[in-house]
CSV table of C-alpha atoms in Angstrom, one decimal:
chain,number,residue,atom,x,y,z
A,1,UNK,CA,121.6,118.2,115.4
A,2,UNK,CA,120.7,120.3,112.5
A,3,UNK,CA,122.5,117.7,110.1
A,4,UNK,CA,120.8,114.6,111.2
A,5,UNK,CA,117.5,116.8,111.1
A,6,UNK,CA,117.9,117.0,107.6
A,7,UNK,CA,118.7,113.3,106.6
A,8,UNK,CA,116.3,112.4,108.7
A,9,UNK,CA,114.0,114.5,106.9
A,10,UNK,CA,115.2,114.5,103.4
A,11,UNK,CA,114.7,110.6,103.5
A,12,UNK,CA,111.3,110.7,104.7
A,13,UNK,CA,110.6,113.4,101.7
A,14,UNK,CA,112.1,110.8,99.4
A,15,UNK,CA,110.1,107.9,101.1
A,16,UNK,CA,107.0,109.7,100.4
A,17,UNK,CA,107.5,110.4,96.9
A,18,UNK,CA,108.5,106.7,96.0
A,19,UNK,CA,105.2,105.5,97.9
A,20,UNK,CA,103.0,107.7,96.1
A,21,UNK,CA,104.7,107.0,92.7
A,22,UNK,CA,104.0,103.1,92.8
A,23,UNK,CA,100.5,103.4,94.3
A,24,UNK,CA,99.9,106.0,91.7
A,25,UNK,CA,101.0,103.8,88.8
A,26,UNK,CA,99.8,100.6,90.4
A,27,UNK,CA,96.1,102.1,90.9
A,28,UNK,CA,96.9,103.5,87.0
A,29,UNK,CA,97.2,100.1,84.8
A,30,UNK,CA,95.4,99.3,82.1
A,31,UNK,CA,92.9,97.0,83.0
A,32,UNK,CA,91.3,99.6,85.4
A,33,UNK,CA,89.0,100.9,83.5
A,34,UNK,CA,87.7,104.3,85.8
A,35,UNK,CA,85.0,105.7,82.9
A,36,UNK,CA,82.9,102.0,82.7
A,37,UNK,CA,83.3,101.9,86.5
A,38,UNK,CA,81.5,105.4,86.8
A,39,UNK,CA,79.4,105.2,83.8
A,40,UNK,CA,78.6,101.4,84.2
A,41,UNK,CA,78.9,98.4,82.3
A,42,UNK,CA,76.1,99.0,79.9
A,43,UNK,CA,77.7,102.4,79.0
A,44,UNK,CA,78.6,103.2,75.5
A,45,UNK,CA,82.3,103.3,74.6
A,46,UNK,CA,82.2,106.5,73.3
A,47,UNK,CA,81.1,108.1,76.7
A,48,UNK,CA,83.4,105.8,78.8
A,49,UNK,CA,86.9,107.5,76.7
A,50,UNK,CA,84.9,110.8,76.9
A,51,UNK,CA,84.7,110.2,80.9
A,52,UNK,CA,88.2,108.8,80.9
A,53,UNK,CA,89.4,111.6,78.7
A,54,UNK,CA,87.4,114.1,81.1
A,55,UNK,CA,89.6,112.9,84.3
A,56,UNK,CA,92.0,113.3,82.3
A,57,UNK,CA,93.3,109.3,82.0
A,58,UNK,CA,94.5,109.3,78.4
A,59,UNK,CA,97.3,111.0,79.1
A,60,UNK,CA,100.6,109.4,79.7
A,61,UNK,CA,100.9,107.8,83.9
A,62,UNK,CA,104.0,110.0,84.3
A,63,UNK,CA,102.2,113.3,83.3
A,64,UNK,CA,99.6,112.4,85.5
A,65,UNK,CA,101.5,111.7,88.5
A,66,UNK,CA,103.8,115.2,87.8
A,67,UNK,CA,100.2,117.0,87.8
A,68,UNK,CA,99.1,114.9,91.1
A,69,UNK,CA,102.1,115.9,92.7
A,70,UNK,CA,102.2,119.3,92.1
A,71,UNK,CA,98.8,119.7,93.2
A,72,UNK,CA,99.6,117.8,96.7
A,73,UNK,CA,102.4,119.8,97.3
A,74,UNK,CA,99.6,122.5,97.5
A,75,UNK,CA,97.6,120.1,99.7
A,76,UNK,CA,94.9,119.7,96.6
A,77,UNK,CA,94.1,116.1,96.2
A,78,UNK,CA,91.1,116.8,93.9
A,79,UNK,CA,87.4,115.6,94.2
A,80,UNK,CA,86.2,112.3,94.5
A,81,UNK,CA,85.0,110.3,91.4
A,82,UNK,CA,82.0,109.5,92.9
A,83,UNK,CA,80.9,111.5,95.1
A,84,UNK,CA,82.6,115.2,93.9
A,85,UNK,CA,83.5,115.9,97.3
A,86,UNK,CA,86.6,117.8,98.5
A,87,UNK,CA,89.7,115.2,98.7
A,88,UNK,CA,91.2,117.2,101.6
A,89,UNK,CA,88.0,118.5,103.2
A,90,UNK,CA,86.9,114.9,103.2
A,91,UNK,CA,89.9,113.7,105.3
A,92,UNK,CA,89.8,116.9,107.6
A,93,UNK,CA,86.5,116.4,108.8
A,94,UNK,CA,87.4,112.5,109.3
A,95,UNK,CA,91.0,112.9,110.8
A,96,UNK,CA,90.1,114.3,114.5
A,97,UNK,CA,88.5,110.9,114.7
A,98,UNK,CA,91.6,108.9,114.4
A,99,UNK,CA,93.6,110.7,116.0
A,100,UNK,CA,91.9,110.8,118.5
A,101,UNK,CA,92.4,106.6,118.4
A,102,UNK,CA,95.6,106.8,118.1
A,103,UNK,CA,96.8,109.8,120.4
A,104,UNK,CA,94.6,108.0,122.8
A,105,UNK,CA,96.0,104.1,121.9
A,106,UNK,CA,99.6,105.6,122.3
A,107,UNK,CA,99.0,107.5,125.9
A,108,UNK,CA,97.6,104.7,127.0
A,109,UNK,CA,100.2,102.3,125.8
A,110,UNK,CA,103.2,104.2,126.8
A,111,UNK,CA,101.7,105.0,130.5
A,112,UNK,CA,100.9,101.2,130.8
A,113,UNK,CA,103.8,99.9,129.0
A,114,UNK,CA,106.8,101.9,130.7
A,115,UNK,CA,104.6,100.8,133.9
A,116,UNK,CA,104.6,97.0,133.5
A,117,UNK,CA,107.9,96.5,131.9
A,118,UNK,CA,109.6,98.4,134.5
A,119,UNK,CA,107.8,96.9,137.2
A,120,UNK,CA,108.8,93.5,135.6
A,121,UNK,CA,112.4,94.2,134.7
A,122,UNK,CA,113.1,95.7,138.7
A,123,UNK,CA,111.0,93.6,140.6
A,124,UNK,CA,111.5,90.6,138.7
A,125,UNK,CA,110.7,87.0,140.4
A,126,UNK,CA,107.3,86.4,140.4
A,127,UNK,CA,106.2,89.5,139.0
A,128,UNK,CA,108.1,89.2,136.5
A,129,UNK,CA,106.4,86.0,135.5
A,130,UNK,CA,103.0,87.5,136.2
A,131,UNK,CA,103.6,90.1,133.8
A,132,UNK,CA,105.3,87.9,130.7
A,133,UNK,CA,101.9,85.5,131.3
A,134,UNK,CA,99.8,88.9,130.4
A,135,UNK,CA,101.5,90.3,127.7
A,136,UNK,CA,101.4,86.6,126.1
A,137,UNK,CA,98.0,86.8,126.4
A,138,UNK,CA,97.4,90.2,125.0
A,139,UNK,CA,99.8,89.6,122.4
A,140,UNK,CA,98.3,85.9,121.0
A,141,UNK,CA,94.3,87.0,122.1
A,142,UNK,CA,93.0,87.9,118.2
A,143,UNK,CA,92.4,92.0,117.8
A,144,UNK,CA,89.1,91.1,116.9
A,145,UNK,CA,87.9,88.6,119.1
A,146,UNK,CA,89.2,91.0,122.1
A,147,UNK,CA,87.0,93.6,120.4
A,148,UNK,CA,83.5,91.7,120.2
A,149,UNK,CA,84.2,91.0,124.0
A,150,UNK,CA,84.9,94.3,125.0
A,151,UNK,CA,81.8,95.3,123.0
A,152,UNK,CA,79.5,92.5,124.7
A,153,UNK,CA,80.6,93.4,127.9
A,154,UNK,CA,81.0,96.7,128.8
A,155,UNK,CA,78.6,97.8,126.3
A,156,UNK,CA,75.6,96.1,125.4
A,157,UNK,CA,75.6,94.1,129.2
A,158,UNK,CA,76.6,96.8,131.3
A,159,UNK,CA,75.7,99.6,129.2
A,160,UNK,CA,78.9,101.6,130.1
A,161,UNK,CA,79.5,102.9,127.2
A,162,UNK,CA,78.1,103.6,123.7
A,163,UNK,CA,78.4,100.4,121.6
A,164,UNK,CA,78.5,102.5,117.9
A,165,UNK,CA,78.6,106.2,117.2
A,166,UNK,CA,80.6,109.1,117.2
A,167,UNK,CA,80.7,112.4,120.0
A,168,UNK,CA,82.7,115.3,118.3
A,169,UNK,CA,85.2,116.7,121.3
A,170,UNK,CA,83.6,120.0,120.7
A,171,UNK,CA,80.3,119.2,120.7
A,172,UNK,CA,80.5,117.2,124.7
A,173,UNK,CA,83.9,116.5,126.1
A,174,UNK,CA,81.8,114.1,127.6
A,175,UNK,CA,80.3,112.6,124.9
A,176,UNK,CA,83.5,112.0,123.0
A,177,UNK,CA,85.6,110.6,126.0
A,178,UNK,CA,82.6,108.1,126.5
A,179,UNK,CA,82.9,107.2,122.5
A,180,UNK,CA,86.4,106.4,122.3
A,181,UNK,CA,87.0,104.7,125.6
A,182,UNK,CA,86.3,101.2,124.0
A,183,UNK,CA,87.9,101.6,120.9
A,184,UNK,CA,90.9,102.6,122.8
A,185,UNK,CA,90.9,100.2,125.5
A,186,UNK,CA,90.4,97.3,122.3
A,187,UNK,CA,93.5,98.5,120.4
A,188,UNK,CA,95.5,99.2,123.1
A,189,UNK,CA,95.8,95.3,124.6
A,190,UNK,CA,97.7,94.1,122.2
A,191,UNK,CA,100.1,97.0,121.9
A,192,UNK,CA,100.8,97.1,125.7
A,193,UNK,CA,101.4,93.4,125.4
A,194,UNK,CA,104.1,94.0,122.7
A,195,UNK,CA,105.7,97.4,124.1
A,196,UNK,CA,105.9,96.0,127.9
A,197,UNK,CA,107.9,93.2,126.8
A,198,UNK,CA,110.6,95.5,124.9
A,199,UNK,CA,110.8,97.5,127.9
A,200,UNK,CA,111.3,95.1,130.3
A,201,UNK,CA,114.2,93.6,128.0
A,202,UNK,CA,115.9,97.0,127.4
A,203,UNK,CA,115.5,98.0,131.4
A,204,UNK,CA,117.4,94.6,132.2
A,205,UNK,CA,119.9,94.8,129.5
A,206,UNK,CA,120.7,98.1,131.2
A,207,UNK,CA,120.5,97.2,134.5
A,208,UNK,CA,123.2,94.2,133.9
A,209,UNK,CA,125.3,97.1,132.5
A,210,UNK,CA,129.0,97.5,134.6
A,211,UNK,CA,128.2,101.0,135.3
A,212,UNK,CA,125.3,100.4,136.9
A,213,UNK,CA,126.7,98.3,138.9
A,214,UNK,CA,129.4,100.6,139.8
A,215,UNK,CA,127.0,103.4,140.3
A,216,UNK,CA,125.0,101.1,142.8
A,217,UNK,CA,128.6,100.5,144.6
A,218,UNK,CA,128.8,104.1,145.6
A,219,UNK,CA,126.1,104.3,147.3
A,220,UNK,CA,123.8,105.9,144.7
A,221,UNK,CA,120.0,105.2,145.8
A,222,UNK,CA,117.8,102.6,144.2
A,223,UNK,CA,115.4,105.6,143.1
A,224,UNK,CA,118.0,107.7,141.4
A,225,UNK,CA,119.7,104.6,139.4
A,226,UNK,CA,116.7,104.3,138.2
A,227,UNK,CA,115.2,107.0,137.2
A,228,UNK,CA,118.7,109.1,135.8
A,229,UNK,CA,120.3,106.3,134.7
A,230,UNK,CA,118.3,103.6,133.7
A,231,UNK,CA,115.3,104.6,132.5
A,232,UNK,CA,116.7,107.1,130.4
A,233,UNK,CA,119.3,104.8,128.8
A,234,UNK,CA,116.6,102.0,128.2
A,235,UNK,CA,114.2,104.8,126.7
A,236,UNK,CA,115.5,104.8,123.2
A,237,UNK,CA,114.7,100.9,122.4
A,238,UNK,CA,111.0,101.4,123.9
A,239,UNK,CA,110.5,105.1,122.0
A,240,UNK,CA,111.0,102.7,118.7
A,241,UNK,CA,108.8,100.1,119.6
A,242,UNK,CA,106.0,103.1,120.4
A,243,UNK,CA,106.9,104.2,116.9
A,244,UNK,CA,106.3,100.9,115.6
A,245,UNK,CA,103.2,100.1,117.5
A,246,UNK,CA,102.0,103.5,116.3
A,247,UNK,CA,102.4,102.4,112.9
A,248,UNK,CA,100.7,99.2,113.1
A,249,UNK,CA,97.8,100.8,114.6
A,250,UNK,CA,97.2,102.8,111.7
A,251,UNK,CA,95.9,99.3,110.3
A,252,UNK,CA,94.0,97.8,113.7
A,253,UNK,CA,92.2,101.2,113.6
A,254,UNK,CA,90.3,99.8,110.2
A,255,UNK,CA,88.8,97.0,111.9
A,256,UNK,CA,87.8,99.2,115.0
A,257,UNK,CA,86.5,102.1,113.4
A,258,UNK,CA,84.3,99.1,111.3
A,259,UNK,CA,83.1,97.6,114.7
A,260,UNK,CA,82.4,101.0,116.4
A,261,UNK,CA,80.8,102.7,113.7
A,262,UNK,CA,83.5,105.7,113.5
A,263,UNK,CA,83.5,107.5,110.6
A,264,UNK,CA,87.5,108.0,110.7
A,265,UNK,CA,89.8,107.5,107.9
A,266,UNK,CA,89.9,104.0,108.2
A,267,UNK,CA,86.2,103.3,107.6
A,268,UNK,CA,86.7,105.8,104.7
A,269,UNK,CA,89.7,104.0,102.9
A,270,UNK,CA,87.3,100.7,103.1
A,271,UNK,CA,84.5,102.8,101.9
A,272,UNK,CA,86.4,104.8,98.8
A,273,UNK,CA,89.2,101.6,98.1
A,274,UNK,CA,86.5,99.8,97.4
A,275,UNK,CA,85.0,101.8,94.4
A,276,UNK,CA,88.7,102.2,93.4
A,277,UNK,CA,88.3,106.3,94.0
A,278,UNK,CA,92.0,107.1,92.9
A,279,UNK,CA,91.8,110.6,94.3
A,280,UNK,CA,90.3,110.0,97.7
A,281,UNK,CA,92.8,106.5,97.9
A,282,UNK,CA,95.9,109.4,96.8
A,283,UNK,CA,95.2,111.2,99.7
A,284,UNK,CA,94.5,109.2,102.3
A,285,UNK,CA,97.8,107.5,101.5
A,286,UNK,CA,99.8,111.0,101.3
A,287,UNK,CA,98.2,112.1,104.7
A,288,UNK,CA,98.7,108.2,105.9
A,289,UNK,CA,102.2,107.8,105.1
A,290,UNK,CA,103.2,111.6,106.0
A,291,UNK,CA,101.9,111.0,109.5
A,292,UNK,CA,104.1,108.0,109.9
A,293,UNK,CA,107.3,109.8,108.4
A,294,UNK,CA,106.7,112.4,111.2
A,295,UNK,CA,105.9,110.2,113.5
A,296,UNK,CA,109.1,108.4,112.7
A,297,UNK,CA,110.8,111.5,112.8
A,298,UNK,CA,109.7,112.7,116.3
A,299,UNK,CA,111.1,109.4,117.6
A,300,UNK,CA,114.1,109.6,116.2
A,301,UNK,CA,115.0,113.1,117.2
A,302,UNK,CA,113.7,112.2,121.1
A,303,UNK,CA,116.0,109.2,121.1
A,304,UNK,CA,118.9,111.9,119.5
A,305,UNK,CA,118.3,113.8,122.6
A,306,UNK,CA,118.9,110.7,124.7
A,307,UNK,CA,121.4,109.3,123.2
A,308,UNK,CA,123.7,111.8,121.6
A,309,UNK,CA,125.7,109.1,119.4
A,310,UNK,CA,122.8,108.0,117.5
A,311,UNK,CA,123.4,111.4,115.5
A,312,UNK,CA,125.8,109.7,113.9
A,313,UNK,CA,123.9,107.2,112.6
């Protein structure tokens, strides 16, 4: 276990470094001229190479990037070019926000999803049916449109819930429960439609196995097939998809943040991409792309624990 621990985590160490490297020389070229963005167009050139000399952007791309990296191993991402504030600080009082999204999105869809798709892959039949019908829907409804509706409805018509705004957990438990319901509830729709599906395949596939068959020969109940055998055999195929779907959410949680008015990380790579803020855009990828390796990682080592031969892989 210890061995595939440390591929697993070696290549995610090597996956970070590659995807910081190209964004770092990508955001680098030429024609981006940082100094005359900060300074403005009417600026003299002699102040826009100072500026650009000041952030240190005549120096070679590789240098830079060796300096960048050694800082980030330190968690120091710098200041922002336009605003002077704290790289990491920025994204630490931003981060609780999305993860509370996305630990939220990914309870939800993993309670719902096992739910459905085992309910559909038993019962089958009608239920079945009724089930495939749904996650179609959810699946092929557009994120956004399912948004706005969720908004119209439970907010502004039946004044539920907050339509826009922010409750810190600390502040009201409350507060913040009633702030992230909708947001939730609007990115979770499409992922339940996706992970139910990829249950409900894997609990059949295993179900149509011989030695479940033979299991249900001896006499075995119903309730412990499923629950020692099948379930846990099935659970490796819908831990990925949960991986996956927490990966993609990472990008549904721009447009949602947006709508809600959340100041997260999403509605702060908009924000900072926009003005082409290398420092703050560094960081948020490094923190973005080292939540996913882990995430990644956890998945991997809970389907090692299921499935012993996938060590080997």
């Amino acid at each position: 276990m210890l061995g595939f621990l440390l591929r697993r985590t070696a290549a995610g160490l090597a996956l970070i470094v590659v995807i910081s490297f190209i964004t770092f020389v990508l955001l680098s070229l030429p024609d981006n001229d940082i100094g005359r963005t900060l300074l403005g167009p009417e600026a003299p050139a002699d102040l826009v190479a100072a500026k650009n000399a000041a952030l240190g952007l005549d120096r070679p791309v590789l240098t830079q990037y060796a300096d960048w990296l050694g800082d980030a191993l330190r968690a120091d991402f710098g200041a922002s070019w336009f605003t002077s504030e704290d790289v990491m600080a920025a994204i630490a009082a931003r981060l609780p926000v999305t993860l509370s999204l996305m630990i939220g999105v990914t309870t939800v869809t993993a309670l719902a999803s096992f739910g459905l798709g085992v309910w559909s892959g038993v019962r089958r039949g009608t239920v079945d049916r009724a089930v495939q019908i749904l996650g179609v829907l959810g699946y092929a409804l557009p994120g956004f449109l399912v948004t706005l509706v969720i908004v119209m409805v439970f907010a502004v018509r039946l004044g539920w819930f907050p339509a826009i705004g922010y409750i810190p957990l600390s502040q009201s438990p409350a507060g913040w429960l009633s702030t992230v319901t909708l947001p939730v509830i609007a990115l979770s729709i499409g992922s339940i439609a996706g992970a139910s599906q990829q249950v409900r395949s894997a609990v059949i596939d295993v179900m149509s196995q011989d030695y479940i068959r033979t299991l249900r020969s001896r006499g075995l109940p119903a309730r412990t097939v499923l629950f020692k055998h099948v379930l846990r055999n099935a659970s490796a195929p819908a831990l990925t998809v949960l991986g996956m779907q927490f990966v993609g959410l990472l990008g549904g949680a721009v447009l949602v943040e947006q709508i809600f008015g959340l100041p997260g990380l999403g509605s702060m790579a908009v924000a900072y991409t926009t003005r082409g803020d290398i420092p703050v855009i560094m960081g948020l990828l490094t923190v973005t792309v080292v939540g996913v390796v882990t995430i990644n990682l956890l998945v991997d080592v809970a389907i090692a624990l299921l499935n012993p031969k996938s060590r080997q892989a």
